PDB file of C-alpha atoms in Angstrom:
ATOM      1  CA  UNK A   1      21.007 -12.149   1.105  1.00 96.00           C
ATOM      2  CA  UNK A   2      19.731 -12.419  -2.412  1.00 98.00           C
ATOM      3  CA  UNK A   3      16.465 -10.468  -2.611  1.00 98.00           C
ATOM      4  CA  UNK A   4      14.101 -10.203  -5.558  1.00 98.00           C
ATOM      5  CA  UNK A   5      11.797  -7.175  -5.532  1.00 98.00           C
ATOM      6  CA  UNK A   6       8.693  -7.644  -7.701  1.00 98.00           C
ATOM      7  CA  UNK A   7       7.144  -4.329  -8.679  1.00 96.00           C
ATOM      8  CA  UNK A   8      10.566  -2.668  -8.486  1.00 96.00           C
ATOM      9  CA  UNK A   9       9.549   0.332 -10.605  1.00 94.00           C
ATOM     10  CA  UNK A  10       6.761   1.394  -8.222  1.00 94.00           C
ATOM     11  CA  UNK A  11       6.468   4.131  -5.619  1.00 95.00           C
ATOM     12  CA  UNK A  12       7.745   1.825  -2.843  1.00 97.00           C
ATOM     13  CA  UNK A  13       9.592  -0.751  -4.946  1.00 97.00           C
ATOM     14  CA  UNK A  14      11.966   1.690  -6.631  1.00 96.00           C
ATOM     15  CA  UNK A  15      13.457   3.218  -3.445  1.00 97.00           C
ATOM     16  CA  UNK A  16      13.302  -0.186  -1.743  1.00 98.00           C
ATOM     17  CA  UNK A  17      15.818  -1.591  -4.246  1.00 98.00           C
ATOM     18  CA  UNK A  18      18.305   1.113  -3.283  1.00 98.00           C
ATOM     19  CA  UNK A  19      17.663   0.749   0.444  1.00 98.00           C
ATOM     20  CA  UNK A  20      18.250  -3.010   0.304  1.00 98.00           C
ATOM     21  CA  UNK A  21      21.476  -2.595  -1.682  1.00 98.00           C
ATOM     22  CA  UNK A  22      22.672  -0.055   0.854  1.00 98.00           C
ATOM     23  CA  UNK A  23      22.225  -2.765   3.500  1.00 98.00           C
ATOM     24  CA  UNK A  24      24.527  -5.078   1.519  1.00 98.00           C
ATOM     25  CA  UNK A  25      21.905  -7.318  -0.103  1.00 98.00           C
ATOM     26  CA  UNK A  26      22.150  -8.548  -3.662  1.00 98.00           C
ATOM     27  CA  UNK A  27      18.938  -7.211  -5.280  1.00 98.00           C
ATOM     28  CA  UNK A  28      17.183  -8.396  -8.411  1.00 98.00           C
ATOM     29  CA  UNK A  29      14.594  -5.935  -9.726  1.00 98.00           C
ATOM     30  CA  UNK A  30      11.592  -7.680 -11.335  1.00 97.00           C
ATOM     31  CA  UNK A  31       9.826  -5.387 -13.817  1.00 95.00           C
ATOM     32  CA  UNK A  32       7.570  -5.770 -16.836  1.00 89.00           C
ATOM     33  CA  UNK A  33       9.364  -3.008 -18.743  1.00 88.00           C
ATOM     34  CA  UNK A  34      13.139  -3.129 -18.619  1.00 86.00           C
ATOM     35  CA  UNK A  35      13.393   0.602 -19.374  1.00 86.00           C
ATOM     36  CA  UNK A  36      11.706   1.313 -15.998  1.00 85.00           C
ATOM     37  CA  UNK A  37      14.058  -0.837 -13.936  1.00 88.00           C
ATOM     38  CA  UNK A  38      15.857   0.926 -11.043  1.00 92.00           C
ATOM     39  CA  UNK A  39      19.601   0.624 -10.502  1.00 94.00           C
ATOM     40  CA  UNK A  40      19.852  -2.913  -9.131  1.00 96.00           C
ATOM     41  CA  UNK A  41      22.383  -5.737  -9.144  1.00 97.00           C
ATOM     42  CA  UNK A  42      20.366  -7.258 -11.968  1.00 96.00           C
ATOM     43  CA  UNK A  43      17.108  -6.539 -13.773  1.00 96.00           C
ATOM     44  CA  UNK A  44      14.658  -9.384 -14.289  1.00 95.00           C
ATOM     45  CA  UNK A  45      12.086  -8.683 -16.995  1.00 96.00           C
ATOM     46  CA  UNK A  46       8.896 -10.698 -16.735  1.00 96.00           C
ATOM     47  CA  UNK A  47       5.144 -10.221 -16.340  1.00 96.00           C
ATOM     48  CA  UNK A  48       3.755 -11.638 -13.108  1.00 96.00           C
ATOM     49  CA  UNK A  49       0.511 -12.410 -14.915  1.00 96.00           C
ATOM     50  CA  UNK A  50       2.408 -14.615 -17.388  1.00 97.00           C
ATOM     51  CA  UNK A  51       3.254 -17.715 -15.395  1.00 97.00           C
ATOM     52  CA  UNK A  52       5.330 -19.271 -18.166  1.00 97.00           C
ATOM     53  CA  UNK A  53       7.745 -16.318 -18.266  1.00 94.00           C
ATOM     54  CA  UNK A  54       7.753 -15.604 -14.546  1.00 97.00           C
ATOM     55  CA  UNK A  55       8.837 -18.977 -13.199  1.00 97.00           C
ATOM     56  CA  UNK A  56      12.143 -19.264 -15.108  1.00 97.00           C
ATOM     57  CA  UNK A  57      12.919 -15.578 -14.546  1.00 97.00           C
ATOM     58  CA  UNK A  58      12.592 -15.868 -10.777  1.00 98.00           C
ATOM     59  CA  UNK A  59      14.478 -19.166 -10.704  1.00 97.00           C
ATOM     60  CA  UNK A  60      17.385 -17.557 -12.566  1.00 97.00           C
ATOM     61  CA  UNK A  61      17.630 -14.863  -9.902  1.00 98.00           C
ATOM     62  CA  UNK A  62      17.975 -17.497  -7.119  1.00 98.00           C
ATOM     63  CA  UNK A  63      16.431 -15.338  -4.398  1.00 98.00           C
ATOM     64  CA  UNK A  64      16.481 -16.132  -0.687  1.00 98.00           C
ATOM     65  CA  UNK A  65      13.653 -13.613  -0.146  1.00 98.00           C
ATOM     66  CA  UNK A  66      11.003 -12.379  -2.564  1.00 98.00           C
ATOM     67  CA  UNK A  67       9.270  -9.044  -1.947  1.00 98.00           C
ATOM     68  CA  UNK A  68       5.926  -8.415  -3.598  1.00 98.00           C
ATOM     69  CA  UNK A  69       5.270  -4.690  -4.225  1.00 97.00           C
ATOM     70  CA  UNK A  70       3.182  -5.115  -7.383  1.00 95.00           C
ATOM     71  CA  UNK A  71       0.234  -2.844  -8.197  1.00 90.00           C
ATOM     72  CA  UNK A  72      -1.017  -1.031 -11.281  1.00 79.00           C
ATOM     73  CA  UNK A  73      -1.974   2.124  -9.391  1.00 67.00           C
ATOM     74  CA  UNK A  74       0.258   4.334 -11.500  1.00 66.00           C
ATOM     75  CA  UNK A  75      -2.561   4.075 -14.075  1.00 54.00           C
ATOM     76  CA  UNK A  76      -5.065   5.644 -11.716  1.00 53.00           C
ATOM     77  CA  UNK A  77      -5.202   9.119 -13.181  1.00 61.00           C
ATOM     78  CA  UNK A  78      -5.727   8.038 -16.783  1.00 62.00           C
ATOM     79  CA  UNK A  79      -7.741   4.849 -16.235  1.00 66.00           C
ATOM     80  CA  UNK A  80      -9.066   4.388 -12.684  1.00 71.00           C
ATOM     81  CA  UNK A  81     -11.230   1.391 -13.495  1.00 70.00           C
ATOM     82  CA  UNK A  82      -8.442  -0.294 -15.365  1.00 75.00           C
ATOM     83  CA  UNK A  83      -5.931   0.444 -12.596  1.00 77.00           C
ATOM     84  CA  UNK A  84      -8.101  -1.182  -9.939  1.00 82.00           C
ATOM     85  CA  UNK A  85      -8.936  -4.179 -12.153  1.00 87.00           C
ATOM     86  CA  UNK A  86      -5.290  -4.775 -13.052  1.00 90.00           C
ATOM     87  CA  UNK A  87      -4.210  -4.383  -9.427  1.00 91.00           C
ATOM     88  CA  UNK A  88      -6.837  -6.930  -8.392  1.00 93.00           C
ATOM     89  CA  UNK A  89      -5.390  -9.395 -10.913  1.00 95.00           C
ATOM     90  CA  UNK A  90      -1.877  -8.764  -9.618  1.00 95.00           C
ATOM     91  CA  UNK A  91      -3.086  -9.404  -6.065  1.00 96.00           C
ATOM     92  CA  UNK A  92      -4.729 -12.673  -7.041  1.00 97.00           C
ATOM     93  CA  UNK A  93      -3.266 -14.261 -10.185  1.00 97.00           C
ATOM     94  CA  UNK A  94       0.033 -12.421  -9.898  1.00 97.00           C
ATOM     95  CA  UNK A  95       0.477 -13.378  -6.240  1.00 97.00           C
ATOM     96  CA  UNK A  96      -0.336 -17.026  -6.973  1.00 97.00           C
ATOM     97  CA  UNK A  97       2.276 -17.070  -9.718  1.00 97.00           C
ATOM     98  CA  UNK A  98       4.837 -15.333  -7.524  1.00 97.00           C
ATOM     99  CA  UNK A  99       4.279 -17.733  -4.646  1.00 97.00           C
ATOM    100  CA  UNK A 100       4.788 -20.670  -7.009  1.00 97.00           C
ATOM    101  CA  UNK A 101       7.878 -19.045  -8.576  1.00 97.00           C
ATOM    102  CA  UNK A 102       9.407 -18.286  -5.162  1.00 97.00           C
ATOM    103  CA  UNK A 103       8.960 -21.889  -4.017  1.00 96.00           C
ATOM    104  CA  UNK A 104      10.346 -23.286  -7.265  1.00 96.00           C
ATOM    105  CA  UNK A 105      13.363 -20.989  -7.001  1.00 97.00           C
ATOM    106  CA  UNK A 106      14.137 -22.205  -3.478  1.00 97.00           C
ATOM    107  CA  UNK A 107      13.295 -18.938  -1.719  1.00 98.00           C
ATOM    108  CA  UNK A 108      12.612 -19.287   1.992  1.00 97.00           C
ATOM    109  CA  UNK A 109      10.634 -16.112   2.572  1.00 98.00           C
ATOM    110  CA  UNK A 110       7.968 -13.943   0.926  1.00 98.00           C
ATOM    111  CA  UNK A 111       7.097 -10.384   2.043  1.00 98.00           C
ATOM    112  CA  UNK A 112       4.059  -8.817   0.418  1.00 98.00           C
ATOM    113  CA  UNK A 113       2.431  -5.389   0.298  1.00 98.00           C
ATOM    114  CA  UNK A 114      -1.221  -5.071   1.358  1.00 98.00           C
ATOM    115  CA  UNK A 115      -3.356  -2.190   2.608  1.00 98.00           C
ATOM    116  CA  UNK A 116      -4.401  -1.084   6.102  1.00 98.00           C
ATOM    117  CA  UNK A 117      -7.658   0.605   5.118  1.00 98.00           C
ATOM    118  CA  UNK A 118      -9.731  -2.390   3.982  1.00 98.00           C
ATOM    119  CA  UNK A 119     -11.296  -3.254   7.342  1.00 98.00           C
ATOM    120  CA  UNK A 120     -15.025  -3.314   7.851  1.00 98.00           C
ATOM    121  CA  UNK A 121     -16.257  -0.130   9.568  1.00 98.00           C
ATOM    122  CA  UNK A 122     -17.351  -1.702  12.820  1.00 96.00           C
ATOM    123  CA  UNK A 123     -16.219  -1.530  16.440  1.00 95.00           C
ATOM    124  CA  UNK A 124     -13.592   0.848  17.757  1.00 97.00           C
ATOM    125  CA  UNK A 125     -12.245   3.637  15.599  1.00 98.00           C
ATOM    126  CA  UNK A 126      -8.699   2.258  15.428  1.00 98.00           C
ATOM    127  CA  UNK A 127      -8.449  -1.461  14.653  1.00 98.00           C
ATOM    128  CA  UNK A 128      -5.774  -4.111  14.954  1.00 98.00           C
ATOM    129  CA  UNK A 129      -4.903  -6.758  12.408  1.00 98.00           C
ATOM    130  CA  UNK A 130      -7.551  -9.202  13.646  1.00 98.00           C
ATOM    131  CA  UNK A 131     -10.462  -7.007  12.525  1.00 98.00           C
ATOM    132  CA  UNK A 132     -12.441  -8.465   9.613  1.00 98.00           C
ATOM    133  CA  UNK A 133     -11.939  -7.135   6.119  1.00 98.00           C
ATOM    134  CA  UNK A 134     -14.805  -5.364   4.328  1.00 98.00           C
ATOM    135  CA  UNK A 135     -15.349  -8.148   1.777  1.00 98.00           C
ATOM    136  CA  UNK A 136     -19.098  -7.477   1.736  1.00 97.00           C
ATOM    137  CA  UNK A 137     -18.862  -3.713   1.174  1.00 98.00           C
ATOM    138  CA  UNK A 138     -22.000  -2.348  -0.544  1.00 97.00           C
ATOM    139  CA  UNK A 139     -19.964  -0.847  -3.379  1.00 96.00           C
ATOM    140  CA  UNK A 140     -19.104  -3.610  -5.918  1.00 95.00           C
ATOM    141  CA  UNK A 141     -15.776  -2.031  -6.875  1.00 94.00           C
ATOM    142  CA  UNK A 142     -14.514  -1.714  -3.343  1.00 95.00           C
ATOM    143  CA  UNK A 143     -15.805  -5.185  -2.427  1.00 97.00           C
ATOM    144  CA  UNK A 144     -13.817  -6.618  -5.341  1.00 96.00           C
ATOM    145  CA  UNK A 145     -10.693  -4.747  -4.220  1.00 96.00           C
ATOM    146  CA  UNK A 146     -11.024  -6.039  -0.651  1.00 97.00           C
ATOM    147  CA  UNK A 147     -11.653  -9.596  -1.795  1.00 98.00           C
ATOM    148  CA  UNK A 148      -8.470  -9.391  -3.873  1.00 98.00           C
ATOM    149  CA  UNK A 149      -6.573  -8.139  -0.825  1.00 98.00           C
ATOM    150  CA  UNK A 150      -7.926 -11.013   1.225  1.00 98.00           C
ATOM    151  CA  UNK A 151      -6.831 -13.521  -1.430  1.00 98.00           C
ATOM    152  CA  UNK A 152      -3.342 -12.000  -1.600  1.00 98.00           C
ATOM    153  CA  UNK A 153      -2.986 -12.361   2.163  1.00 98.00           C
ATOM    154  CA  UNK A 154      -4.287 -15.942   2.108  1.00 98.00           C
ATOM    155  CA  UNK A 155      -1.854 -16.946  -0.648  1.00 97.00           C
ATOM    156  CA  UNK A 156       1.157 -15.385   1.088  1.00 97.00           C
ATOM    157  CA  UNK A 157       0.399 -16.889   4.471  1.00 96.00           C
ATOM    158  CA  UNK A 158      -0.480 -20.354   3.158  1.00 93.00           C
ATOM    159  CA  UNK A 159       2.461 -20.760   0.786  1.00 72.00           C
ATOM    160  CA  UNK A 160       3.883 -24.166   1.843  1.00 76.00           C
ATOM    161  CA  UNK A 161       7.587 -23.989   2.532  1.00 87.00           C
ATOM    162  CA  UNK A 162       7.627 -20.151   2.544  1.00 95.00           C
ATOM    163  CA  UNK A 163       7.819 -17.920   5.574  1.00 97.00           C
ATOM    164  CA  UNK A 164       5.155 -15.314   4.734  1.00 98.00           C
ATOM    165  CA  UNK A 165       4.729 -11.773   6.049  1.00 98.00           C
ATOM    166  CA  UNK A 166       2.059  -9.326   4.901  1.00 98.00           C
ATOM    167  CA  UNK A 167       2.679  -5.593   5.373  1.00 98.00           C
ATOM    168  CA  UNK A 168      -0.545  -3.611   5.347  1.00 98.00           C
ATOM    169  CA  UNK A 169       0.578  -0.102   4.409  1.00 98.00           C
ATOM    170  CA  UNK A 170      -1.417   2.905   5.483  1.00 98.00           C
ATOM    171  CA  UNK A 171      -2.486   5.597   3.041  1.00 98.00           C
ATOM    172  CA  UNK A 172       0.778   6.526   1.365  1.00 97.00           C
ATOM    173  CA  UNK A 173       1.933  10.109   0.998  1.00 97.00           C
ATOM    174  CA  UNK A 174       5.169  11.529  -0.353  1.00 96.00           C
ATOM    175  CA  UNK A 175       6.824  11.555  -3.804  1.00 93.00           C
ATOM    176  CA  UNK A 176       4.932   9.726  -6.509  1.00 93.00           C
ATOM    177  CA  UNK A 177       1.760   9.197  -4.468  1.00 94.00           C
ATOM    178  CA  UNK A 178      -1.751  10.549  -4.942  1.00 94.00           C
ATOM    179  CA  UNK A 179      -1.078  12.933  -2.029  1.00 96.00           C
ATOM    180  CA  UNK A 180       1.952  14.531  -3.655  1.00 95.00           C
ATOM    181  CA  UNK A 181       1.237  18.060  -4.933  1.00 95.00           C
ATOM    182  CA  UNK A 182       1.117  16.729  -8.497  1.00 94.00           C
ATOM    183  CA  UNK A 183      -0.848  13.595  -7.549  1.00 93.00           C
ATOM    184  CA  UNK A 184      -4.532  12.992  -8.140  1.00 92.00           C
ATOM    185  CA  UNK A 185      -5.678  13.859  -4.621  1.00 95.00           C
ATOM    186  CA  UNK A 186      -3.309  16.806  -4.413  1.00 96.00           C
ATOM    187  CA  UNK A 187      -4.655  18.258  -7.640  1.00 96.00           C
ATOM    188  CA  UNK A 188      -8.215  17.689  -6.505  1.00 96.00           C
ATOM    189  CA  UNK A 189      -7.633  19.597  -3.267  1.00 97.00           C
ATOM    190  CA  UNK A 190      -5.811  22.406  -5.038  1.00 97.00           C
ATOM    191  CA  UNK A 191      -8.773  22.789  -7.358  1.00 97.00           C
ATOM    192  CA  UNK A 192     -11.200  22.901  -4.421  1.00 96.00           C
ATOM    193  CA  UNK A 193     -12.865  19.687  -5.599  1.00 96.00           C
ATOM    194  CA  UNK A 194     -12.543  17.572  -2.450  1.00 97.00           C
ATOM    195  CA  UNK A 195     -15.215  18.774  -0.030  1.00 97.00           C
ATOM    196  CA  UNK A 196     -15.444  17.637   3.590  1.00 98.00           C
ATOM    197  CA  UNK A 197     -18.569  15.709   4.500  1.00 98.00           C
ATOM    198  CA  UNK A 198     -20.223  17.142   7.591  1.00 97.00           C
ATOM    199  CA  UNK A 199     -18.664  15.588  10.678  1.00 96.00           C
ATOM    200  CA  UNK A 200     -15.638  14.253   8.782  1.00 97.00           C
ATOM    201  CA  UNK A 201     -15.466  11.297  11.156  1.00 98.00           C
ATOM    202  CA  UNK A 202     -13.789   8.741   8.864  1.00 98.00           C
ATOM    203  CA  UNK A 203     -10.330   7.804  10.190  1.00 98.00           C
ATOM    204  CA  UNK A 204      -7.229   7.575   8.004  1.00 98.00           C
ATOM    205  CA  UNK A 205      -3.904   6.047   9.044  1.00 98.00           C
ATOM    206  CA  UNK A 206      -1.184   7.613   6.900  1.00 98.00           C
ATOM    207  CA  UNK A 207       2.310   6.386   6.007  1.00 98.00           C
ATOM    208  CA  UNK A 208       5.163   8.285   4.404  1.00 98.00           C
ATOM    209  CA  UNK A 209       6.818   6.385   1.534  1.00 97.00           C
ATOM    210  CA  UNK A 210      10.217   6.286   3.231  1.00 97.00           C
ATOM    211  CA  UNK A 211       8.628   4.610   6.263  1.00 98.00           C
ATOM    212  CA  UNK A 212       7.032   1.998   3.995  1.00 98.00           C
ATOM    213  CA  UNK A 213      10.525   1.315   2.553  1.00 98.00           C
ATOM    214  CA  UNK A 214      11.994   1.058   6.069  1.00 98.00           C
ATOM    215  CA  UNK A 215       9.364  -1.424   7.122  1.00 98.00           C
ATOM    216  CA  UNK A 216       9.963  -3.552   4.058  1.00 98.00           C
ATOM    217  CA  UNK A 217      13.717  -3.630   4.705  1.00 98.00           C
ATOM    218  CA  UNK A 218      13.046  -4.646   8.333  1.00 98.00           C
ATOM    219  CA  UNK A 219      10.655  -7.355   7.074  1.00 98.00           C
ATOM    220  CA  UNK A 220      13.247  -8.820   4.709  1.00 98.00           C
ATOM    221  CA  UNK A 221      15.759  -9.054   7.535  1.00 98.00           C
ATOM    222  CA  UNK A 222      13.243 -10.396  10.054  1.00 97.00           C
ATOM    223  CA  UNK A 223      11.809 -13.854  10.686  1.00 96.00           C
ATOM    224  CA  UNK A 224       8.380 -12.401  11.563  1.00 97.00           C
ATOM    225  CA  UNK A 225       5.320 -13.939   9.927  1.00 97.00           C
ATOM    226  CA  UNK A 226       1.638 -13.050   9.742  1.00 97.00           C
ATOM    227  CA  UNK A 227      -0.011  -9.699   9.054  1.00 98.00           C
ATOM    228  CA  UNK A 228       1.219  -6.303  10.284  1.00 98.00           C
ATOM    229  CA  UNK A 229      -0.187  -2.780  10.011  1.00 98.00           C
ATOM    230  CA  UNK A 230       2.474  -0.394   8.805  1.00 98.00           C
ATOM    231  CA  UNK A 231       1.122   3.059   9.638  1.00 98.00           C
ATOM    232  CA  UNK A 232       2.097   6.211  11.413  1.00 98.00           C
ATOM    233  CA  UNK A 233       1.290   6.825  15.086  1.00 98.00           C
ATOM    234  CA  UNK A 234      -1.592   9.266  14.620  1.00 98.00           C
ATOM    235  CA  UNK A 235      -4.809   7.923  13.027  1.00 98.00           C
ATOM    236  CA  UNK A 236      -6.725  11.032  12.068  1.00 98.00           C
ATOM    237  CA  UNK A 237     -10.327  11.968  11.322  1.00 98.00           C
ATOM    238  CA  UNK A 238     -10.955  13.654   7.986  1.00 98.00           C
ATOM    239  CA  UNK A 239     -12.136  16.739   9.874  1.00 98.00           C
ATOM    240  CA  UNK A 240      -8.518  17.208  11.045  1.00 98.00           C
ATOM    241  CA  UNK A 241      -6.290  15.990   8.224  1.00 98.00           C
ATOM    242  CA  UNK A 242      -8.136  17.368   5.185  1.00 98.00           C
ATOM    243  CA  UNK A 243      -8.115  21.076   6.263  1.00 98.00           C
ATOM    244  CA  UNK A 244      -4.486  20.686   7.331  1.00 97.00           C
ATOM    245  CA  UNK A 245      -3.576  19.149   3.958  1.00 98.00           C
ATOM    246  CA  UNK A 246      -5.321  21.964   2.085  1.00 98.00           C
ATOM    247  CA  UNK A 247      -3.415  24.591   4.119  1.00 97.00           C
ATOM    248  CA  UNK A 248      -0.103  22.812   3.516  1.00 97.00           C
ATOM    249  CA  UNK A 249      -0.749  22.808  -0.224  1.00 97.00           C
ATOM    250  CA  UNK A 250      -1.828  26.449  -0.195  1.00 96.00           C
ATOM    251  CA  UNK A 251      -5.224  25.321  -1.453  1.00 97.00           C
ATOM    252  CA  UNK A 252      -8.646  26.773  -0.563  1.00 97.00           C
ATOM    253  CA  UNK A 253     -10.202  25.392   2.581  1.00 97.00           C
ATOM    254  CA  UNK A 254     -12.451  22.470   1.738  1.00 98.00           C
ATOM    255  CA  UNK A 255     -16.108  23.360   1.788  1.00 97.00           C
ATOM    256  CA  UNK A 256     -18.429  21.360   3.995  1.00 97.00           C
ATOM    257  CA  UNK A 257     -21.248  19.341   2.442  1.00 97.00           C
ATOM    258  CA  UNK A 258     -24.028  17.266   4.000  1.00 97.00           C
ATOM    259  CA  UNK A 259     -22.840  13.734   4.744  1.00 94.00           C
ATOM    260  CA  UNK A 260     -25.843  12.286   2.954  1.00 94.00           C
ATOM    261  CA  UNK A 261     -24.700  13.963  -0.291  1.00 94.00           C
ATOM    262  CA  UNK A 262     -21.112  12.711  -0.034  1.00 96.00           C
ATOM    263  CA  UNK A 263     -21.466   9.459  -2.031  1.00 96.00           C
ATOM    264  CA  UNK A 264     -23.073  11.287  -4.965  1.00 95.00           C
ATOM    265  CA  UNK A 265     -20.521  14.143  -4.898  1.00 94.00           C
ATOM    266  CA  UNK A 266     -17.392  12.125  -4.155  1.00 95.00           C
ATOM    267  CA  UNK A 267     -18.088   8.543  -5.149  1.00 95.00           C
ATOM    268  CA  UNK A 268     -18.744   5.765  -2.694  1.00 96.00           C
ATOM    269  CA  UNK A 269     -15.142   4.985  -1.751  1.00 95.00           C
ATOM    270  CA  UNK A 270     -14.024   8.544  -1.024  1.00 96.00           C
ATOM    271  CA  UNK A 271     -17.213   9.196   0.910  1.00 97.00           C
ATOM    272  CA  UNK A 272     -16.632   6.030   2.943  1.00 98.00           C
ATOM    273  CA  UNK A 273     -13.044   7.017   3.719  1.00 98.00           C
ATOM    274  CA  UNK A 274     -14.065  10.477   4.885  1.00 98.00           C
ATOM    275  CA  UNK A 275     -17.125   9.457   6.921  1.00 98.00           C
ATOM    276  CA  UNK A 276     -16.894   5.842   8.137  1.00 98.00           C
ATOM    277  CA  UNK A 277     -13.450   4.266   7.614  1.00 98.00           C
ATOM    278  CA  UNK A 278     -11.463   2.976  10.587  1.00 98.00           C
ATOM    279  CA  UNK A 279      -7.849   3.640  11.385  1.00 98.00           C
ATOM    280  CA  UNK A 280      -5.153   0.979  11.910  1.00 98.00           C
ATOM    281  CA  UNK A 281      -2.958   0.461  14.969  1.00 98.00           C
ATOM    282  CA  UNK A 282       0.742  -0.132  14.421  1.00 98.00           C
ATOM    283  CA  UNK A 283       1.365  -1.608  17.873  1.00 98.00           C
ATOM    284  CA  UNK A 284       1.932  -5.130  16.587  1.00 98.00           C
ATOM    285  CA  UNK A 285       4.515  -4.022  13.993  1.00 98.00           C
ATOM    286  CA  UNK A 286       6.452  -2.170  16.686  1.00 97.00           C
ATOM    287  CA  UNK A 287       6.561  -5.268  18.870  1.00 97.00           C
ATOM    288  CA  UNK A 288       6.927  -8.010  16.241  1.00 95.00           C
ATOM    289  CA  UNK A 289       9.103  -6.271  13.665  1.00 96.00           C
ATOM    290  CA  UNK A 290      10.951  -3.792  15.868  1.00 94.00           C
ATOM    291  CA  UNK A 291       9.906  -1.051  13.414  1.00 97.00           C
ATOM    292  CA  UNK A 292       8.647   2.455  14.118  1.00 97.00           C
ATOM    293  CA  UNK A 293       7.883   5.283  11.708  1.00 98.00           C
ATOM    294  CA  UNK A 294      10.472   7.998  11.280  1.00 97.00           C
ATOM    295  CA  UNK A 295       7.554  10.319  10.619  1.00 97.00           C
ATOM    296  CA  UNK A 296       5.206   9.428  13.471  1.00 97.00           C
ATOM    297  CA  UNK A 297       2.597  12.014  12.427  1.00 98.00           C
ATOM    298  CA  UNK A 298       1.107  12.991   9.085  1.00 98.00           C
ATOM    299  CA  UNK A 299       1.255  16.585  10.387  1.00 96.00           C
ATOM    300  CA  UNK A 300       4.994  16.607   9.717  1.00 92.00           C
ATOM    301  CA  UNK A 301       4.878  15.930   5.992  1.00 93.00           C
ATOM    302  CA  UNK A 302       1.438  15.596   4.447  1.00 96.00           C
ATOM    303  CA  UNK A 303       1.253  18.225   1.710  1.00 89.00           C
ATOM    304  CA  UNK A 304       4.909  19.276   2.134  1.00 80.00           C
ATOM    305  CA  UNK A 305       6.565  20.594  -0.972  1.00 67.00           C
TER     306      UNK A 305
END
């Protein structure tokens, strides 16, 4: 098949290009900066936020399947606010442009990256895909992020003439992620600057980058539609994974702080993730996509050198 990967220079997009080519697909790598393009059958240089340049670029690639892996999260360390704002635009304006471009190019299918940790913190500790998103979160920044996620999913699933599948990735770890030793979270833990709120009951569902790539390849080759959680098999409370992660990094054990102080010390989002967030079940992806993680537990790789 002819596959166009948008966001082909990213943490998932870059290895995805190689994985798809290894499966015999003809892969076009859509990037904003041609110098960052991975080794693909062809590079397509266009900005997804510029509709006028995107539509002809995608049409020229003649894709059967378009894969949306676009974020601006590589900017997080230097400009967190800008990274989240730009990513929200890519999830809304960029997705709308990409849907239009895919339809105009005659593509039959669109696979898009979303996140598995945007659910409202209500009900059981591990949720399926039907749980409501936290669009009314009390933190304006996180509420805006979740609303952008909801819009991305709506656009992908309502694109007339396109078979749409949304992959909600768990919290990514591995090369190039925040949880790599050199990543933002890794550096924070190494410096002893990520304390554990008392109780540490927030649940995280992790996902190794290679498993995200494997799920995306399976999605391209599948006819599945809808929304799927792509996570490992072991949703974990912060009280378990954060001390393990610190040990794996050779970092000091995280100090414990009162839960009531966590938002002030950590910021609202991090405090929420460590104290109240829900995990995500991957049962539906296993059944619908025939996918399972090669690293079923974060214990096998989180913090590995």
